[in-house]
Amino acid sequence: MTAEGAGRAGEAAQAPGAAPRIVWRCRDRAFDLTERALVMGVLNVTPDSFSDGGRHFAPDAALARGREIVAEGADLVDLGAESTRPGSAPVAAEEQWRRLEPVLGPLARDASAAISVDTSSAEVARRALEAGALIVNDVTAMRDAAMPEVVAGSGAGLVLMHMQGTPADMQRDPRYDDAAREVAAFLAARIEVARSAGIETERIALDPGIGFGKRIEHSLELVARIETLAALGRPVVIGASRKSFIGRLLDLDVDQRIEAGLATAAIAVFLGARVIRTHDVRATVRAVRMAGHLRAARA
Ligand code: HH2
């Protein structure tokens, strides 16, 4: 099932007093997120990702998992070739593309697979968009100065994510006075950068960056106070799946975090998240749908 909307953002007639429509435009597709949330399945073509490193490093294995992610009901496949786990080092654009190329093209040609590319390299994003990706998921919110132009000209959707520091140093001593407000202020400023480069607001989604320069209490707060970010009027993406704050809070190894990830995903959707990024697609699709029904019943 896809979430195709009727057309461009803001076109539909709106009943007085109705909740504002939230549409995410990504090239020729418009996801209507007013009443439902999307599931973004993670596909890491890496040897070293924190939870699935090496499992889908071979192109055949990655393609098979990509197709499985779609069959399990994900709306998007988030394809990445660089681990950004705490302490990781950057992967050169050429190497990222060497990993992505054999997977991205064939997956993008499968009509039902909408692909986002998880990269902070403008060069990788450019090639991925040429190969058919619909969305650029940039965990640095466009630190690469060439990124705004690459995204602007493509019509692609864009995820702007907050990170304090870099993957190499982000977990050393992250500090905030008010994490939810500071993250929202940062992302509001990045929306303006994107807009001034010609990226329309309707193409942008926002992610507080769970675990990216965050202590446990910051990650908890950013999920619990989603409304602070949602107030910017753009879809909020939450990626809590299997992350270490779950492991540390509940004393669970990385392969034992699924139930807690589902609880987090469901509550995030209930509180207003519109995209859930997850490794555990089948179960998350069900949890997110249920949470969506509960949220609708509240209105
Ligand atoms: N988390 C990771 C990577 N990309 N993108 C967004 N928008 N939000 C996230 O929370 C997010 C992300 C880290 O997870 P994973 O890709 O599984 O691990 P690794 O970076 O080790 O490959």
Coordinates of C-alpha atoms and ligand atoms in Angstrom, one line a residue:
M1 CA 0.0 0.0 0.0
T2 CA 1.3 3.4 -0.8
A3 CA 0.4 6.8 0.5
E4 CA 0.0 8.7 -2.8
G5 CA -1.8 12.0 -2.3
A6 CA -4.1 13.6 -4.7
G7 CA -1.5 16.0 -6.1
R8 CA 0.6 18.9 -5.0
A9 CA 0.7 20.1 -1.5
G10 CA -2.1 22.4 -0.5
E11 CA -4.3 21.7 -3.5
A12 CA -7.1 19.8 -1.8
A13 CA -10.1 21.7 -0.4
Q14 CA -9.9 21.9 3.4
A15 CA -12.9 21.8 5.7
P16 CA -12.9 24.7 8.1
G17 CA -11.3 23.6 11.4
A18 CA -9.8 20.5 9.9
A19 CA -6.2 19.5 10.7
P20 CA -3.8 21.1 8.2
R21 CA -2.9 18.7 5.5
I22 CA 0.7 17.5 5.6
V23 CA 2.0 16.5 2.2
W24 CA 5.6 15.4 1.5
R25 CA 6.5 16.0 -2.2
C26 CA 9.3 13.8 -3.5
R27 CA 9.8 14.2 -7.2
D28 CA 6.7 12.8 -9.0
R29 CA 5.2 11.5 -5.8
A30 CA 3.2 13.2 -3.1
F31 CA 2.8 11.3 0.2
D32 CA -0.2 12.5 2.1
L33 CA 0.7 12.2 5.7
T34 CA -2.2 14.0 7.2
E35 CA -3.8 10.9 8.6
R36 CA -1.1 8.2 8.3
A37 CA 2.6 7.6 9.0
L38 CA 5.1 6.0 6.6
V39 CA 7.5 3.3 7.4
M40 CA 11.1 3.7 6.1
G41 CA 13.0 0.4 6.1
V42 CA 16.7 0.6 6.7
L43 CA 19.0 -1.1 4.2
N44 CA 22.7 -0.6 5.1
V45 CA 25.1 -1.7 2.4
T46 CA 28.0 -1.5 4.8
P47 CA 30.4 -3.9 6.6
D48 CA 30.2 -2.0 9.9
S49 CA 26.7 -0.6 10.7
F50 CA 25.9 -0.9 14.4
S51 CA 23.0 -3.4 14.1
D52 CA 23.1 -5.0 10.6
G53 CA 26.7 -4.3 9.5
G54 CA 27.9 -6.9 7.0
R55 CA 24.6 -8.6 6.6
H56 CA 23.7 -6.9 3.3
F57 CA 27.1 -5.9 2.2
A58 CA 27.1 -8.1 -0.9
P59 CA 24.9 -6.6 -3.7
D60 CA 22.8 -9.8 -4.0
A61 CA 22.1 -9.9 -0.3
A62 CA 21.2 -6.2 -0.3
L63 CA 18.9 -6.5 -3.3
A64 CA 17.1 -9.4 -1.7
R65 CA 16.7 -7.6 1.6
G66 CA 15.5 -4.4 -0.3
R67 CA 12.8 -6.4 -2.0
E68 CA 11.9 -8.1 1.3
I69 CA 11.6 -4.7 3.0
V70 CA 9.1 -3.7 0.3
A71 CA 7.2 -7.0 0.6
E72 CA 7.0 -6.5 4.4
G73 CA 5.1 -3.3 3.8
A74 CA 7.6 -0.4 4.0
D75 CA 6.7 2.7 2.1
L76 CA 10.4 3.7 1.6
V77 CA 13.7 1.9 1.5
D78 CA 16.5 3.9 3.1
L79 CA 19.6 2.9 1.4
G80 CA 22.9 3.8 3.0
A81 CA 26.6 3.0 2.4
E82 CA 28.2 4.8 5.3
S83 CA 27.8 3.9 9.0
T84 CA 27.3 6.9 11.1
R85 CA 27.4 5.0 14.4
P86 CA 29.3 6.8 17.3
G87 CA 33.0 6.8 16.6
S88 CA 32.7 6.0 12.9
A89 CA 34.9 7.6 10.2
P90 CA 33.6 9.0 7.0
V91 CA 33.4 6.8 3.9
A92 CA 34.7 8.5 0.6
A93 CA 32.0 9.3 -2.0
E94 CA 33.6 6.9 -4.5
E95 CA 33.4 4.0 -2.1
Q96 CA 29.8 4.8 -1.1
W97 CA 28.8 4.8 -4.7
R98 CA 30.7 1.6 -5.4
R99 CA 28.5 0.0 -2.7
L100 CA 25.2 1.6 -3.7
E101 CA 25.3 1.4 -7.5
P102 CA 24.6 -2.3 -8.0
V103 CA 21.7 -2.1 -5.5
L104 CA 20.0 1.2 -6.1
G105 CA 19.3 1.0 -9.8
P106 CA 17.6 -2.4 -9.8
L107 CA 15.6 -1.5 -6.6
A108 CA 14.5 1.8 -8.1
R109 CA 13.3 0.0 -11.2
D110 CA 10.9 -2.1 -9.0
A111 CA 7.8 0.1 -9.3
S112 CA 6.8 -0.2 -5.7
A113 CA 10.1 0.7 -4.1
A114 CA 10.5 4.3 -3.2
I115 CA 14.1 4.9 -2.3
S116 CA 15.7 7.4 -0.1
V117 CA 19.5 7.6 -0.1
D118 CA 21.1 8.0 3.3
T119 CA 24.2 10.1 2.6
S120 CA 25.7 13.4 3.5
S121 CA 27.8 13.6 0.4
A122 CA 26.4 15.8 -2.4
E123 CA 28.2 13.7 -5.0
V124 CA 26.7 10.5 -3.8
A125 CA 23.2 12.1 -3.6
R126 CA 23.6 13.4 -7.2
R127 CA 24.4 9.9 -8.5
A128 CA 21.7 8.3 -6.4
L129 CA 19.1 10.8 -7.7
E130 CA 20.2 10.1 -11.3
A131 CA 19.7 6.4 -10.6
G132 CA 16.2 6.9 -9.4
A133 CA 16.2 7.8 -5.7
L134 CA 13.2 9.9 -4.6
I135 CA 14.6 11.3 -1.3
V136 CA 17.9 12.5 0.1
N137 CA 18.2 11.6 3.8
D138 CA 21.0 13.8 5.1
V139 CA 22.0 13.2 8.7
T140 CA 24.1 16.4 8.6
A141 CA 21.3 18.6 7.4
M142 CA 23.4 19.7 4.4
R143 CA 26.8 20.4 5.8
D144 CA 28.2 19.6 2.3
A145 CA 27.9 23.0 0.7
A146 CA 27.0 21.4 -2.7
M147 CA 24.0 19.5 -1.3
P148 CA 21.4 22.3 -1.5
E149 CA 21.9 22.8 -5.2
V150 CA 22.0 19.0 -5.9
V151 CA 18.7 18.5 -4.1
A152 CA 17.0 21.7 -5.4
G153 CA 17.4 20.8 -9.1
S154 CA 16.2 17.3 -8.7
G155 CA 12.7 17.8 -7.2
A156 CA 13.6 15.2 -4.6
G157 CA 12.4 15.0 -1.0
L158 CA 14.8 15.9 1.7
V159 CA 15.2 14.7 5.3
L160 CA 17.1 17.3 7.4
M161 CA 18.4 15.6 10.6
H162 CA 19.9 17.2 13.7
M163 CA 23.3 16.0 14.9
Q164 CA 25.4 17.7 17.6
G165 CA 29.1 17.2 16.5
T166 CA 30.2 14.5 14.1
P167 CA 29.8 10.7 14.3
A168 CA 33.4 10.6 15.5
D169 CA 32.8 12.8 18.5
M170 CA 29.1 13.2 19.0
Q171 CA 28.6 11.0 22.0
R172 CA 31.6 12.4 24.0
D173 CA 29.7 15.0 26.0
P174 CA 26.5 16.2 24.4
R175 CA 24.8 19.0 26.2
Y176 CA 21.6 21.0 25.8
D177 CA 19.7 23.4 28.0
D178 CA 16.4 22.5 26.3
A179 CA 17.0 19.7 23.7
A180 CA 13.6 19.9 22.0
R181 CA 13.7 23.6 21.5
E182 CA 17.3 23.7 20.4
V183 CA 16.8 20.9 17.9
A184 CA 13.7 22.6 16.5
A185 CA 15.5 26.0 16.3
F186 CA 18.4 24.4 14.4
L187 CA 16.1 22.6 12.0
A188 CA 14.0 25.7 11.4
A189 CA 17.2 27.5 10.4
R190 CA 18.1 24.6 8.0
I191 CA 14.7 24.8 6.4
E192 CA 15.5 28.4 5.6
V193 CA 18.8 27.5 4.0
A194 CA 17.0 24.8 1.9
R195 CA 14.3 27.3 0.9
S196 CA 16.8 29.9 -0.1
A197 CA 18.5 27.3 -2.3
G198 CA 15.2 26.6 -4.1
I199 CA 14.0 23.6 -2.2
E200 CA 10.3 24.0 -1.5
T201 CA 9.0 23.5 2.0
E202 CA 6.7 20.7 0.9
R203 CA 9.7 18.6 0.0
I204 CA 11.2 18.8 3.5
A205 CA 10.9 16.4 6.4
L206 CA 12.6 16.9 9.8
D207 CA 14.4 14.4 12.1
P208 CA 15.6 15.2 15.7
G209 CA 18.4 12.6 15.2
I210 CA 17.9 10.1 18.0
G211 CA 21.3 9.1 19.4
F212 CA 23.2 11.6 17.3
G213 CA 24.9 13.7 19.9
K214 CA 22.3 12.9 22.5
R215 CA 22.4 11.4 26.0
I216 CA 19.7 8.9 26.9
E217 CA 17.5 11.6 28.5
H218 CA 17.8 13.7 25.3
S219 CA 16.6 10.9 23.1
L220 CA 13.7 10.2 25.4
E221 CA 12.8 13.9 25.5
L222 CA 12.9 14.3 21.8
V223 CA 10.4 11.5 21.3
A224 CA 8.2 12.6 24.2
R225 CA 8.1 16.2 23.0
I226 CA 7.7 15.6 19.3
E227 CA 5.1 18.3 19.1
T228 CA 7.8 20.9 19.5
L229 CA 9.3 19.8 16.2
A230 CA 6.0 19.0 14.5
A231 CA 5.0 22.6 15.2
L232 CA 7.3 23.6 12.3
G233 CA 4.6 22.2 10.0
R234 CA 6.7 19.5 8.4
P235 CA 6.6 15.7 8.8
V236 CA 8.8 14.5 11.7
V237 CA 10.9 11.4 11.1
I238 CA 11.9 9.2 14.1
G239 CA 14.7 6.7 13.9
A240 CA 15.0 4.9 17.3
S241 CA 15.2 1.4 16.0
R242 CA 17.7 -0.8 17.9
K243 CA 19.5 2.3 19.1
S244 CA 21.8 2.3 22.1
F245 CA 19.6 4.4 24.4
I246 CA 17.2 1.4 24.3
G247 CA 20.0 -1.0 25.1
R248 CA 21.3 1.1 28.0
L249 CA 17.9 1.8 29.5
L250 CA 16.7 -1.8 29.4
D251 CA 20.0 -3.6 29.4
L252 CA 19.5 -5.3 26.1
D253 CA 21.9 -6.4 23.3
V254 CA 21.3 -4.9 19.9
D255 CA 19.4 -8.0 18.6
Q256 CA 17.0 -7.9 21.6
R257 CA 15.7 -4.4 21.2
I258 CA 12.7 -4.9 18.8
E259 CA 9.9 -4.7 21.3
A260 CA 11.2 -1.5 22.9
G261 CA 11.7 -0.1 19.4
L262 CA 8.1 -0.9 18.5
A263 CA 6.9 0.8 21.7
T264 CA 8.9 3.8 20.8
A265 CA 7.6 3.8 17.2
A266 CA 4.0 3.5 18.2
I267 CA 4.2 6.2 20.8
A268 CA 6.0 8.5 18.4
V269 CA 3.3 8.1 15.8
F270 CA 0.6 8.6 18.5
L271 CA 2.3 11.8 19.4
G272 CA 2.6 13.0 15.8
A273 CA 5.6 11.4 14.0
R274 CA 4.9 10.9 10.3
V275 CA 7.8 8.7 9.3
I276 CA 9.3 5.8 11.3
R277 CA 12.8 4.6 10.2
T278 CA 13.3 1.0 11.2
H279 CA 15.3 -2.2 10.7
D280 CA 12.3 -4.3 11.8
V281 CA 9.9 -3.6 9.0
R282 CA 7.1 -6.1 9.3
A283 CA 6.4 -5.6 13.0
T284 CA 6.8 -1.9 12.7
V285 CA 4.3 -1.6 9.9
R286 CA 1.7 -3.2 12.1
A287 CA 2.6 -1.2 15.2
V288 CA 2.5 2.1 13.2
R289 CA -0.9 1.3 11.7
M290 CA -2.3 0.5 15.1
A291 CA -0.9 3.7 16.6
G292 CA -2.4 5.6 13.6
H293 CA -5.8 4.3 14.4
L294 CA -5.5 5.3 18.0
R295 CA -4.3 8.7 17.1
A296 CA -7.2 9.2 14.7
A297 CA -9.7 8.1 17.4
R298 CA -8.3 10.8 19.7
A299 CA -9.2 13.6 17.3
Ligands
HH2_1 N1 20.0 6.8 12.1 C1 21.0 6.2 11.5 C2 21.3 6.4 10.1 N2 20.6 7.3 9.4 N3 18.8 8.8 9.3 C3 17.8 9.5 9.8 N4 17.1 10.4 9.1 N5 17.4 9.3 11.1 C4 18.1 8.4 11.9 O1 17.8 8.3 13.1 C5 19.2 7.7 11.3 C6 19.6 8.0 10.0 C7 21.8 5.2 12.2 O2 21.2 3.9 12.1 P1 21.8 2.8 11.1 O3 21.8 3.3 9.7 O4 21.1 1.5 11.3 O5 23.3 2.6 11.6 P2 24.7 3.0 10.9 O6 24.8 4.5 10.9 O7 25.7 2.3 11.9 O8 24.7 2.4 9.5

